[in-house]
Structures are given as structure tokens and as C-alpha cells.
Coordinates of C-alpha atoms in Angstrom, one line a residue:
M1 CA -51.8 41.5 -89.6
P2 CA -55.3 40.4 -90.7
E3 CA -56.4 37.3 -88.9
G4 CA -58.1 35.9 -92.0
N5 CA -54.7 35.3 -93.6
Y6 CA -53.9 32.6 -91.0
S7 CA -56.6 30.0 -91.1
P8 CA -56.1 26.8 -89.2
E9 CA -56.1 24.9 -92.5
K10 CA -53.2 27.1 -93.9
I11 CA -51.2 26.7 -90.7
L12 CA -51.7 22.9 -90.7
K13 CA -50.7 22.7 -94.4
T14 CA -47.6 24.7 -93.7
I15 CA -46.6 22.4 -90.8
F16 CA -47.2 19.3 -93.0
E17 CA -45.2 20.6 -95.9
N18 CA -42.2 21.8 -93.9
S19 CA -41.9 19.1 -91.2
N20 CA -38.8 16.9 -91.1
E21 CA -41.0 14.2 -89.5
G22 CA -43.4 11.9 -91.2
L23 CA -47.0 13.0 -90.5
L24 CA -50.3 11.2 -91.2
V25 CA -53.8 12.0 -90.1
I26 CA -56.9 9.9 -90.6
G27 CA -60.5 10.7 -89.8
E28 CA -62.9 8.7 -87.7
N29 CA -64.1 6.9 -90.8
G30 CA -60.5 5.5 -91.4
K31 CA -59.8 7.7 -94.5
V32 CA -56.6 9.6 -94.9
L33 CA -57.2 13.3 -94.3
Q34 CA -53.5 14.5 -94.6
I35 CA -50.1 13.0 -95.2
N36 CA -46.9 14.9 -95.9
D37 CA -44.6 14.3 -98.9
S38 CA -41.7 12.7 -97.0
L39 CA -43.9 9.9 -95.5
A40 CA -45.9 9.4 -98.7
L41 CA -42.6 9.1 -100.6
T42 CA -41.3 6.5 -98.1
L43 CA -44.5 4.5 -98.7
K44 CA -43.8 4.7 -102.4
S45 CA -46.8 6.9 -103.1
S46 CA -47.8 10.6 -103.1
P47 CA -50.3 12.6 -101.0
D48 CA -52.8 13.1 -103.9
K49 CA -53.0 9.3 -104.3
M50 CA -53.7 8.7 -100.6
I51 CA -55.8 11.6 -99.3
G52 CA -59.5 10.7 -99.3
K53 CA -59.0 7.0 -99.5
P54 CA -59.3 4.4 -96.7
L55 CA -56.0 3.9 -94.9
T56 CA -56.3 0.1 -95.2
D57 CA -56.5 0.5 -99.0
V58 CA -53.5 2.7 -99.6
C59 CA -51.1 1.6 -96.8
K60 CA -50.1 -1.9 -96.1
H61 CA -47.7 -1.0 -93.2
S62 CA -49.0 -2.7 -90.1
G63 CA -47.5 -0.1 -87.7
L64 CA -49.3 2.9 -89.4
R65 CA -52.5 0.9 -89.6
K66 CA -52.5 1.0 -85.8
L67 CA -54.3 4.4 -86.2
I68 CA -57.5 2.4 -86.8
K69 CA -57.0 0.8 -83.4
I70 CA -56.3 4.2 -81.8
I71 CA -59.6 5.6 -83.1
K72 CA -61.5 2.6 -81.6
N73 CA -59.9 2.6 -78.1
G74 CA -58.6 6.2 -77.8
V75 CA -55.4 5.0 -76.1
P76 CA -52.2 6.7 -77.5
E77 CA -49.1 4.6 -78.2
L78 CA -45.8 6.5 -77.8
G79 CA -42.2 5.7 -78.7
K80 CA -42.9 2.6 -80.8
I81 CA -40.0 1.1 -82.8
D82 CA -40.7 0.1 -86.3
S83 CA -39.2 0.3 -89.8
I84 CA -40.2 0.9 -93.4
D85 CA -38.0 -0.6 -96.1
G86 CA -35.1 -0.8 -93.6
R87 CA -35.5 2.8 -92.3
S88 CA -35.8 2.7 -88.5
F89 CA -38.2 5.1 -86.9
L90 CA -39.8 6.1 -83.6
A91 CA -43.5 6.6 -83.8
D92 CA -46.2 8.3 -81.7
Y93 CA -49.8 7.3 -82.5
L94 CA -52.3 9.8 -81.0
P95 CA -56.1 10.1 -80.9
I96 CA -57.5 13.4 -82.1
R97 CA -60.3 14.5 -79.7
N98 CA -63.0 17.2 -79.8
N99 CA -64.1 17.3 -76.2
Q100 CA -64.7 13.6 -75.5
H101 CA -65.4 12.6 -79.1
I102 CA -62.6 11.0 -81.1
Q103 CA -62.5 12.5 -84.5
G104 CA -59.4 10.9 -85.9
A105 CA -55.8 9.8 -85.2
L106 CA -52.4 11.2 -85.9
A107 CA -49.1 9.3 -86.6
K108 CA -45.8 11.2 -86.0
I109 CA -42.8 9.4 -87.5
K110 CA -39.2 10.3 -86.6
F111 CA -36.8 8.5 -89.0
L112 CA -33.4 7.6 -87.4
N113 CA -31.5 6.7 -90.6
P114 CA -31.6 8.8 -93.7
E115 CA -32.5 7.7 -97.2
R116 CA -29.4 6.7 -99.2
N117 CA -28.6 6.0 -102.8
E118 CA -25.8 4.0 -104.3
N119 CA -23.8 7.1 -105.4
Q120 CA -23.8 8.5 -101.9
D121 CA -22.6 5.2 -100.5
L122 CA -19.9 5.0 -103.1
D123 CA -18.7 8.5 -102.5
E124 CA -18.7 8.0 -98.7
H125 CA -16.8 4.7 -99.0
T126 CA -14.2 6.2 -101.3
T127 CA -13.6 9.1 -98.9
K128 CA -13.2 6.8 -95.9
A129 CA -11.0 4.4 -97.8
K130 CA -8.6 7.3 -98.5
A131 CA -8.4 8.0 -94.7
T132 CA -7.6 4.4 -93.8
K133 CA -7.7 1.0 -95.4
K134 CA -8.3 -0.6 -92.1
Q135 CA -11.5 1.2 -91.2
A136 CA -14.4 -1.1 -90.2
A137 CA -17.5 -1.0 -92.4
V138 CA -20.8 -0.7 -90.6
F139 CA -23.3 -3.3 -91.6
Y140 CA -25.8 -3.5 -88.8
S141 CA -28.7 -1.4 -87.7
V142 CA -31.2 -1.9 -84.9
D143 CA -33.5 -3.7 -87.4
Q144 CA -31.0 -6.4 -87.8
I145 CA -30.8 -7.2 -84.0
I146 CA -32.9 -10.4 -84.0
G147 CA -35.1 -11.1 -81.0
S148 CA -38.4 -10.1 -79.5
S149 CA -37.9 -11.0 -75.8
P150 CA -39.0 -8.2 -73.4
Q151 CA -35.3 -7.7 -72.4
L152 CA -34.1 -7.2 -76.0
M153 CA -37.1 -5.0 -77.0
D154 CA -36.3 -2.8 -74.0
L155 CA -32.7 -2.6 -75.1
K156 CA -33.6 -1.7 -78.7
E157 CA -36.0 1.0 -77.5
T158 CA -33.4 2.5 -75.3
L159 CA -30.8 2.3 -78.1
L160 CA -33.0 4.3 -80.5
K161 CA -33.6 6.9 -77.8
V162 CA -30.0 7.5 -76.8
A163 CA -28.3 7.0 -80.1
P164 CA -29.0 10.5 -81.4
R165 CA -27.2 11.9 -78.3
N166 CA -23.5 12.0 -77.8
S167 CA -23.1 10.4 -74.4
N168 CA -20.5 7.6 -74.0
I169 CA -22.0 4.0 -73.8
L170 CA -20.8 0.9 -72.0
I171 CA -22.0 -2.4 -73.4
T172 CA -21.7 -5.4 -71.1
G173 CA -22.5 -9.1 -71.7
E174 CA -20.9 -12.5 -72.1
S175 CA -18.9 -13.4 -75.1
G176 CA -21.1 -14.1 -78.1
T177 CA -24.1 -12.0 -77.1
G178 CA -23.7 -9.5 -79.9
K179 CA -22.0 -6.5 -78.2
E180 CA -20.3 -5.3 -81.4
L181 CA -23.7 -5.6 -83.3
F182 CA -25.2 -3.2 -80.7
A183 CA -22.2 -0.8 -81.0
Q184 CA -22.7 -0.6 -84.8
A185 CA -26.5 -0.2 -84.3
V186 CA -25.8 2.8 -82.0
H187 CA -23.6 4.4 -84.7
T188 CA -26.1 3.7 -87.5
A189 CA -28.9 5.3 -85.6
S190 CA -26.9 8.3 -84.4
L191 CA -26.4 11.7 -85.9
R192 CA -22.8 10.6 -86.6
R193 CA -23.8 7.8 -89.0
S194 CA -22.2 9.6 -92.0
G195 CA -18.9 9.7 -90.1
P196 CA -16.5 6.8 -89.6
F197 CA -17.0 3.8 -87.2
I198 CA -13.6 2.7 -85.9
K199 CA -13.1 -0.5 -83.9
I200 CA -10.1 -1.2 -81.6
N201 CA -9.8 -4.6 -79.9
C202 CA -7.9 -3.8 -76.7
A203 CA -7.2 -7.5 -76.1
A204 CA -5.8 -8.2 -79.5
I205 CA -3.1 -5.6 -79.6
P206 CA 0.0 -5.7 -77.4
D207 CA 0.3 -3.0 -74.7
T208 CA 3.4 -1.7 -76.3
L209 CA 1.5 -0.9 -79.5
L210 CA -1.8 0.2 -78.2
E211 CA -0.8 3.8 -77.5
S212 CA 0.4 4.3 -81.1
E213 CA -2.9 2.6 -82.3
F214 CA -4.9 5.0 -80.2
F215 CA -3.0 8.2 -80.7
G216 CA -0.7 7.7 -83.7
Y217 CA 2.9 8.8 -84.0
E218 CA 5.2 11.1 -86.0
E219 CA 8.0 9.8 -88.2
G220 CA 11.1 9.0 -86.1
A221 CA 9.1 8.8 -82.8
F222 CA 10.6 5.4 -82.2
T223 CA 12.7 2.7 -83.9
G224 CA 10.8 0.6 -86.3
G225 CA 8.0 3.1 -87.0
K226 CA 6.5 3.7 -90.4
K227 CA 8.0 6.3 -92.7
G228 CA 5.8 9.3 -92.5
G229 CA 4.3 8.2 -89.1
Q230 CA 0.9 6.9 -88.5
V231 CA -2.5 8.5 -87.9
G232 CA -4.1 7.2 -84.6
K233 CA -7.5 5.6 -84.7
L234 CA -9.0 8.2 -82.3
E235 CA -8.1 10.8 -85.0
L236 CA -9.5 8.7 -87.8
A237 CA -12.8 8.4 -85.9
N238 CA -13.2 12.2 -85.9
S239 CA -16.9 13.1 -86.3
G240 CA -17.8 9.5 -85.9
T241 CA -17.7 6.7 -83.3
V242 CA -14.9 4.7 -81.8
F243 CA -15.7 1.2 -80.5
L244 CA -13.3 -0.1 -77.9
D245 CA -13.9 -3.8 -77.4
E246 CA -12.6 -5.7 -74.4
I247 CA -12.0 -2.4 -72.6
G248 CA -11.2 -4.3 -69.3
D249 CA -7.9 -5.4 -70.9
L250 CA -6.6 -1.9 -71.2
S251 CA -3.5 -1.2 -69.1
F252 CA -3.6 1.3 -66.2
A253 CA -1.3 3.7 -68.0
L254 CA -3.4 3.8 -71.2
Q255 CA -6.6 4.1 -69.1
A256 CA -5.2 7.4 -67.8
K257 CA -4.5 8.7 -71.3
L258 CA -7.9 7.6 -72.6
L259 CA -9.6 9.4 -69.7
R260 CA -7.7 12.6 -70.7
F261 CA -8.9 12.2 -74.3
I262 CA -12.5 11.7 -73.2
Q263 CA -12.3 14.8 -71.0
E264 CA -10.4 17.1 -73.4
K265 CA -11.0 15.6 -76.8
E266 CA -7.2 16.1 -77.4
I267 CA -4.9 13.8 -79.2
Q268 CA -1.2 13.9 -78.6
K269 CA 0.7 11.9 -81.1
L270 CA 3.9 10.2 -80.0
G271 CA 6.8 12.5 -81.0
A272 CA 4.5 15.4 -81.8
G273 CA 4.6 18.8 -80.2
D274 CA 1.1 20.1 -80.8
A275 CA -2.2 18.4 -79.8
K276 CA -5.1 17.9 -82.1
I277 CA -8.8 18.0 -81.3
S278 CA -10.9 14.9 -82.4
D279 CA -14.7 14.9 -81.9
V280 CA -15.5 11.3 -81.2
R281 CA -18.3 9.4 -79.5
V282 CA -16.9 6.6 -77.3
V283 CA -18.7 3.2 -77.2
V284 CA -17.0 0.4 -75.2
A285 CA -17.7 -3.2 -74.5
T286 CA -16.6 -5.8 -72.0
N287 CA -17.4 -9.3 -70.9
V288 CA -15.9 -8.8 -67.4
N289 CA -17.3 -7.1 -64.4
L290 CA -15.8 -3.6 -64.4
E291 CA -17.2 -2.7 -61.0
Q292 CA -15.3 -5.6 -59.5
M293 CA -12.2 -4.5 -61.4
V294 CA -12.7 -1.0 -59.9
K295 CA -13.1 -2.5 -56.5
Y296 CA -9.8 -4.4 -56.7
K297 CA -8.0 -1.4 -58.3
K298 CA -7.6 -3.1 -61.7
F299 CA -9.6 -0.4 -63.5
R300 CA -9.7 3.4 -62.9
E301 CA -12.8 4.4 -61.1
D302 CA -12.9 7.9 -62.8
L303 CA -12.7 6.3 -66.2
Y304 CA -15.4 3.7 -65.4
Y305 CA -17.9 6.5 -64.5
R306 CA -16.9 8.5 -67.6
L307 CA -17.7 5.4 -69.8
N308 CA -20.7 4.1 -67.9
V309 CA -23.0 7.1 -68.8
V310 CA -25.5 4.8 -70.6
N311 CA -25.2 1.0 -70.0
F312 CA -26.6 -1.7 -72.2
S313 CA -26.4 -5.1 -70.4
I314 CA -27.1 -7.8 -73.0
P315 CA -28.7 -10.9 -71.5
P316 CA -27.1 -14.3 -72.3
L317 CA -29.0 -16.6 -74.7
R318 CA -30.0 -19.0 -71.9
E319 CA -32.1 -16.2 -70.3
R320 CA -34.0 -15.5 -73.5
K321 CA -34.5 -18.9 -75.0
E322 CA -37.7 -17.8 -76.6
E323 CA -35.5 -16.1 -79.2
I324 CA -33.6 -19.3 -80.2
F325 CA -36.0 -20.2 -83.1
E326 CA -36.0 -16.6 -84.4
L327 CA -32.2 -16.8 -84.6
V328 CA -32.3 -20.2 -86.1
E329 CA -34.6 -19.0 -88.9
C330 CA -32.2 -16.0 -89.5
F331 CA -29.2 -18.3 -89.7
L332 CA -30.9 -20.8 -92.0
E333 CA -31.6 -17.9 -94.3
K334 CA -28.1 -16.7 -94.1
F335 CA -26.4 -20.0 -94.8
N336 CA -28.9 -21.0 -97.5
R337 CA -27.6 -17.9 -99.4
L338 CA -24.0 -18.7 -98.7
F339 CA -24.1 -22.4 -99.5
G340 CA -26.7 -22.3 -102.2
F341 CA -28.9 -24.8 -100.2
Q342 CA -32.6 -24.9 -99.3
V343 CA -32.6 -26.1 -95.7
T344 CA -36.1 -25.4 -94.4
A345 CA -36.1 -26.4 -90.7
I346 CA -34.6 -28.2 -87.8
S347 CA -36.1 -31.5 -86.5
E348 CA -38.2 -31.7 -83.3
E349 CA -35.3 -33.6 -81.6
V350 CA -32.9 -30.7 -82.5
E351 CA -35.5 -28.2 -81.2
A352 CA -35.7 -30.0 -77.9
V353 CA -31.9 -30.1 -77.4
F354 CA -31.6 -26.4 -78.4
L355 CA -34.0 -25.5 -75.7
K356 CA -32.3 -27.7 -73.1
Y357 CA -28.8 -26.6 -73.8
S358 CA -27.3 -23.7 -71.8
W359 CA -25.5 -22.1 -74.7
P360 CA -22.3 -20.9 -72.9
G361 CA -21.1 -19.4 -76.2
N362 CA -24.4 -17.6 -76.7
V363 CA -25.6 -16.4 -80.1
R364 CA -22.2 -16.9 -81.7
E365 CA -22.2 -20.6 -80.6
L366 CA -25.7 -21.1 -82.0
E367 CA -24.6 -19.6 -85.3
N368 CA -21.6 -21.9 -85.4
V369 CA -23.7 -25.0 -84.7
I370 CA -26.0 -24.1 -87.6
E371 CA -23.0 -23.5 -89.9
R372 CA -21.5 -26.8 -88.9
A373 CA -24.8 -28.5 -89.8
F374 CA -24.7 -27.0 -93.3
N375 CA -21.3 -28.5 -93.8
V376 CA -22.5 -32.1 -93.2
I377 CA -26.2 -32.0 -94.1
E378 CA -27.8 -34.2 -96.7
G379 CA -31.4 -33.1 -97.2
N380 CA -33.3 -30.0 -96.2
V381 CA -33.8 -30.6 -92.4
I382 CA -31.1 -30.4 -89.7
E383 CA -31.2 -33.7 -87.7
K384 CA -29.4 -34.7 -84.6
Q385 CA -26.6 -36.4 -86.5
H386 CA -25.7 -33.0 -87.9
L387 CA -25.0 -31.6 -84.5
P388 CA -21.7 -31.4 -82.6
S389 CA -21.0 -34.4 -80.4
H390 CA -21.7 -32.7 -77.0
L391 CA -25.2 -31.8 -78.2
I392 CA -25.8 -35.3 -79.4
T393 CA -24.7 -36.6 -76.0
L394 CA -27.1 -34.3 -74.3
L395 CA -29.9 -35.5 -76.5
E396 CA -29.1 -39.2 -75.9
S397 CA -28.9 -38.7 -72.1
D398 CA -32.5 -37.4 -72.3
N399 CA -33.6 -40.3 -74.4
Q400 CA -32.2 -42.7 -71.8
G401 CA -34.3 -41.0 -69.2
T402 CA -31.5 -39.7 -67.0
G403 CA -31.8 -36.1 -67.9
K404 CA -29.1 -35.3 -65.2
S405 CA -26.0 -33.4 -65.7
V406 CA -22.7 -34.7 -64.4
F407 CA -23.0 -32.1 -61.6
Q408 CA -26.5 -33.3 -60.6
Q409 CA -25.5 -37.0 -60.6
E410 CA -22.4 -36.4 -58.5
N411 CA -24.3 -34.1 -56.1
D412 CA -27.0 -36.6 -55.2
L413 CA -27.6 -36.0 -51.5
G414 CA -28.8 -39.5 -50.8
I415 CA -25.4 -40.9 -51.9
T416 CA -23.6 -38.3 -49.9
F417 CA -25.4 -39.1 -46.6
S418 CA -25.0 -42.8 -47.1
E419 CA -21.2 -42.2 -47.2
G420 CA -21.5 -40.8 -43.7
Q421 CA -19.8 -37.5 -44.5
T422 CA -19.9 -34.6 -42.1
L423 CA -21.6 -31.3 -42.8
E424 CA -18.3 -29.6 -43.5
E425 CA -17.3 -32.3 -45.9
I426 CA -20.6 -32.1 -47.7
M427 CA -20.3 -28.3 -48.0
N428 CA -16.7 -28.5 -49.3
R429 CA -17.7 -31.2 -51.8
T430 CA -20.7 -29.1 -53.0
E431 CA -18.6 -26.0 -53.3
K432 CA -16.0 -27.8 -55.3
L433 CA -18.6 -29.2 -57.7
I434 CA -20.1 -25.8 -58.2
I435 CA -16.7 -24.3 -59.0
I436 CA -16.0 -27.2 -61.5
Q437 CA -19.4 -26.5 -63.2
A438 CA -18.7 -22.8 -63.4
L439 CA -15.3 -23.5 -65.0
K440 CA -17.0 -25.8 -67.5
N441 CA -19.6 -23.3 -68.4
S442 CA -17.0 -20.6 -68.8
K443 CA -14.8 -22.9 -70.8
G444 CA -12.0 -22.4 -68.3
N445 CA -12.2 -18.6 -68.3
K446 CA -11.5 -17.8 -64.6
A447 CA -12.5 -14.1 -64.9
K448 CA -15.9 -15.2 -66.3
A449 CA -16.2 -18.1 -63.7
S450 CA -15.6 -15.7 -60.8
Q451 CA -18.2 -13.3 -62.2
M452 CA -20.7 -16.2 -62.5
L453 CA -20.0 -17.3 -58.9
G454 CA -20.3 -13.7 -57.6
I455 CA -16.8 -13.8 -56.0
S456 CA -13.6 -11.9 -56.7
R457 CA -11.0 -13.4 -59.0
P458 CA -8.4 -13.6 -56.1
G459 CA -11.1 -15.4 -54.1
L460 CA -11.6 -17.9 -56.9
Y461 CA -7.9 -18.6 -57.0
K462 CA -7.8 -19.3 -53.3
K463 CA -10.6 -21.9 -53.7
L464 CA -8.9 -23.5 -56.7
V465 CA -5.8 -24.0 -54.6
K466 CA -7.9 -25.3 -51.7
Y467 CA -9.5 -28.0 -53.9
N468 CA -6.4 -28.8 -55.9
L469 CA -8.0 -27.4 -59.1
A470 CA -5.3 -24.8 -59.9

């Protein structure tokens, strides 16, 4: 073929017009040299309105305007998370070089959630409603995970990278950290986003009913079953995602059946002769230490490794307190809409106690505290009198200049030595106080307390008996 038919300009134009990614090129003078239709449309413009004009004039998006910076410093930025009008994307910002001279910069945008319209949403909702009235609606995407701490930003970057794959995911973290939000964000950013998202709370359903919830049953399979039988949730989740919350509460017998399903993708209804195939991505969550459960033969080791392909460990709020005020702002906006109020801020006293408090209930507890304040507030600023009593007590103890927790006051070594206690007595007393504090922080949850203390649950029970705390 004649070489003249394939000029670099024609090749570049073909790439731009047929790429599924968003592409944008600017010259060293900052003017747009090329942009494809899909990205221009997302920016509510068209290529002919943008090409030849300064990027800063035709694009207000701060992420894309990073290309100006790339031209100046020549340092590429890869795998950056951003969004345009709620559409999440991964972006690579690259300098264009000719020998050592930077002649421009390129932005490559990979969108992770498709454009939608109301008719598509309605059709999809109708289809799913016919399959099951109990199917969970997916509301959250990665953009709605509030927080800019390094830990959370790393988690969100990892989420967007692994979501388009099909590997199983284990989400760990204390109660109230947002595990279900992450599970929904995985589904929303995945290639299965148009399929169903089905949630099963393994702790909320009796063991005797869990198997039928998972796999379904045929009519007449057992006394008391529905006429016509029931479709299992693993079958309903076909082509989508199933989210198994509190996976640590699953019985050993059902763990074996879940393992078989993960390996074979086969569903055997109770009372049915033939098995069905269901293509499901499994995302599970737990607030207990599954490794410890495996160690003490409370959880199958083979199932644990099947589930723990990708692990998201969500840090508690006390380890990312810099995010508290981002979350407060989000909750103020949420409850202003719900209550029809115009609460604008929290007082400095409330800010201080929010930073000091350890938030054992994590983000969920913070949200509840803000909601409570909305129920008693008069005015547009949340003050200390709008807080729960335990937070007011914490604030007043600071104002009195003590600043000590009960544990700190009781564990004063000067007092201990003045009482003439032996080393063994001091150690036992200290251990007892630490256990009491762990039980307080875990609100009496012994599994959580043992995890906080780094000991086994049986080991904790022995100590509770020893110190008459059982």
C-alpha cells in the first residue's frame, strides 16, 4: 500500500475518533491541539469549540488543567483518581517530548462508570424489581467515600484498580467504618455494574434459614416453605455482585457449601435434582479477625484464602481524625436537606471534643451524633448542649483541667507504689484495668475486645474469670 495514505496526522485522528478512552492533547503554549468527542461531550462541549483555544479558557476541570503543570515540570502523573459530573475515572497525565524538549502534554482518561439516562435507570430498576422485591439498591460510588487521609486515598486508588476485575474481595474493619459503602463502590466501579447487587447479612439470619437464603429451594423441599419455592440470592446475583456481611458468623457447614459455590459457580437448590450455574463476584466483610478464627478452627482456612484475594482494611476513625471535619460537613449537608434546616457549623468546643474523643462507633457514631444534634438544636451552630451526655462529660473534664480518663486516674503509679503493692499485684491490676478499658471501647463485644488486645477469645475469657469480670 502507498505510504502516503497513512500520514501520522490521519493515524492520530483515527485513534482519537475511535478510542473508548477520553483523550486530550495541548501544545507547549497551553492551547488544545486535539480532544476526542467522548471527552468533549463529558465536558459539555465539542472538539470544534475547544481546539485552538487555551485550555484554561475552555476547561474548568482542575484535574485536566494539570496538563499545564506537566508542561512546566515534565513529570508524568499516573493513575490519578478524579471525577467529572459524578463519573469516576483514572487519569494518566504525560509530557510529550521531542528529544529533550517538551512540546505538549497528553491526558488519557479511563471512565469507570458509564453515562446513564433516566430511561435506562427506570428500565434497569423494573427488570430487577421483577427478579426480586428484596434486592438492594446501589447508591454509593467511590466519589461518595468521604475522606482525604493517605490511608483512605490509597484504598480508593486500589478500589478503582481492582474493581474492573473479577477477583473476590475481603473488607475488614471495625463496626461503623463503612464496609458496605466500599462493597457498593466496588460494584459501581466494576464491569458488573449493570447487574444486581445482592446483600446477605450472615449475622441477621438464623442458621436454619441461611442455606435456603443462599441457594433457594423447590416447592415441597421442607415443611413451611413457600408455594412455588424460592430463588436463592446467589442465583439472583447472577452477572452481578453478592455482598456477604458479617462473614465470620457463617456456620462451618455453610462455609463448606459456600466454598464449593466459589470454586464451581454451581447452585444446588434444596429439593432440586439439577444444579445451576451463577456467575457472581463475591465481596465479603467482617469486623472480626478471620486469621485468628482460622487459627482456632472457627473458620475454614481454604475458604479464607479463597475470599482474601484482595483485602481492604478500613482504618477506624480514631486513626484518621483529620477526616472528621470533612465528614461533619457532609453530614451537615445531608441533615439540612432532611430536616429543612440551615445549620452551618459546629462550635469550637464541639470541634475540640470531636478531636479528643476516640469514636468507638466510628463514622456511624459520628453521623448519629450529628443527627441527634439536629433533633434538639435551636439556631444554626451545633453547641456542646446539643451533644450526647458522654461527650459533654468529656468536654467538662477537660475544662476542669483533669483531662484524664478513668483508666489514667486509676492507673496512677504514684498511688500504686504508695499502697506498697508488689510487682505482681501492680501487673495484675494494670492488666485488669486494660481489659476493662478494652471492654468499654468495644461496648462489651468480647470478640472485638480480644482483637484490640491482640489475644485469642479463649484467652480473654480466662482473664475475665481470673479478675472476676465474667
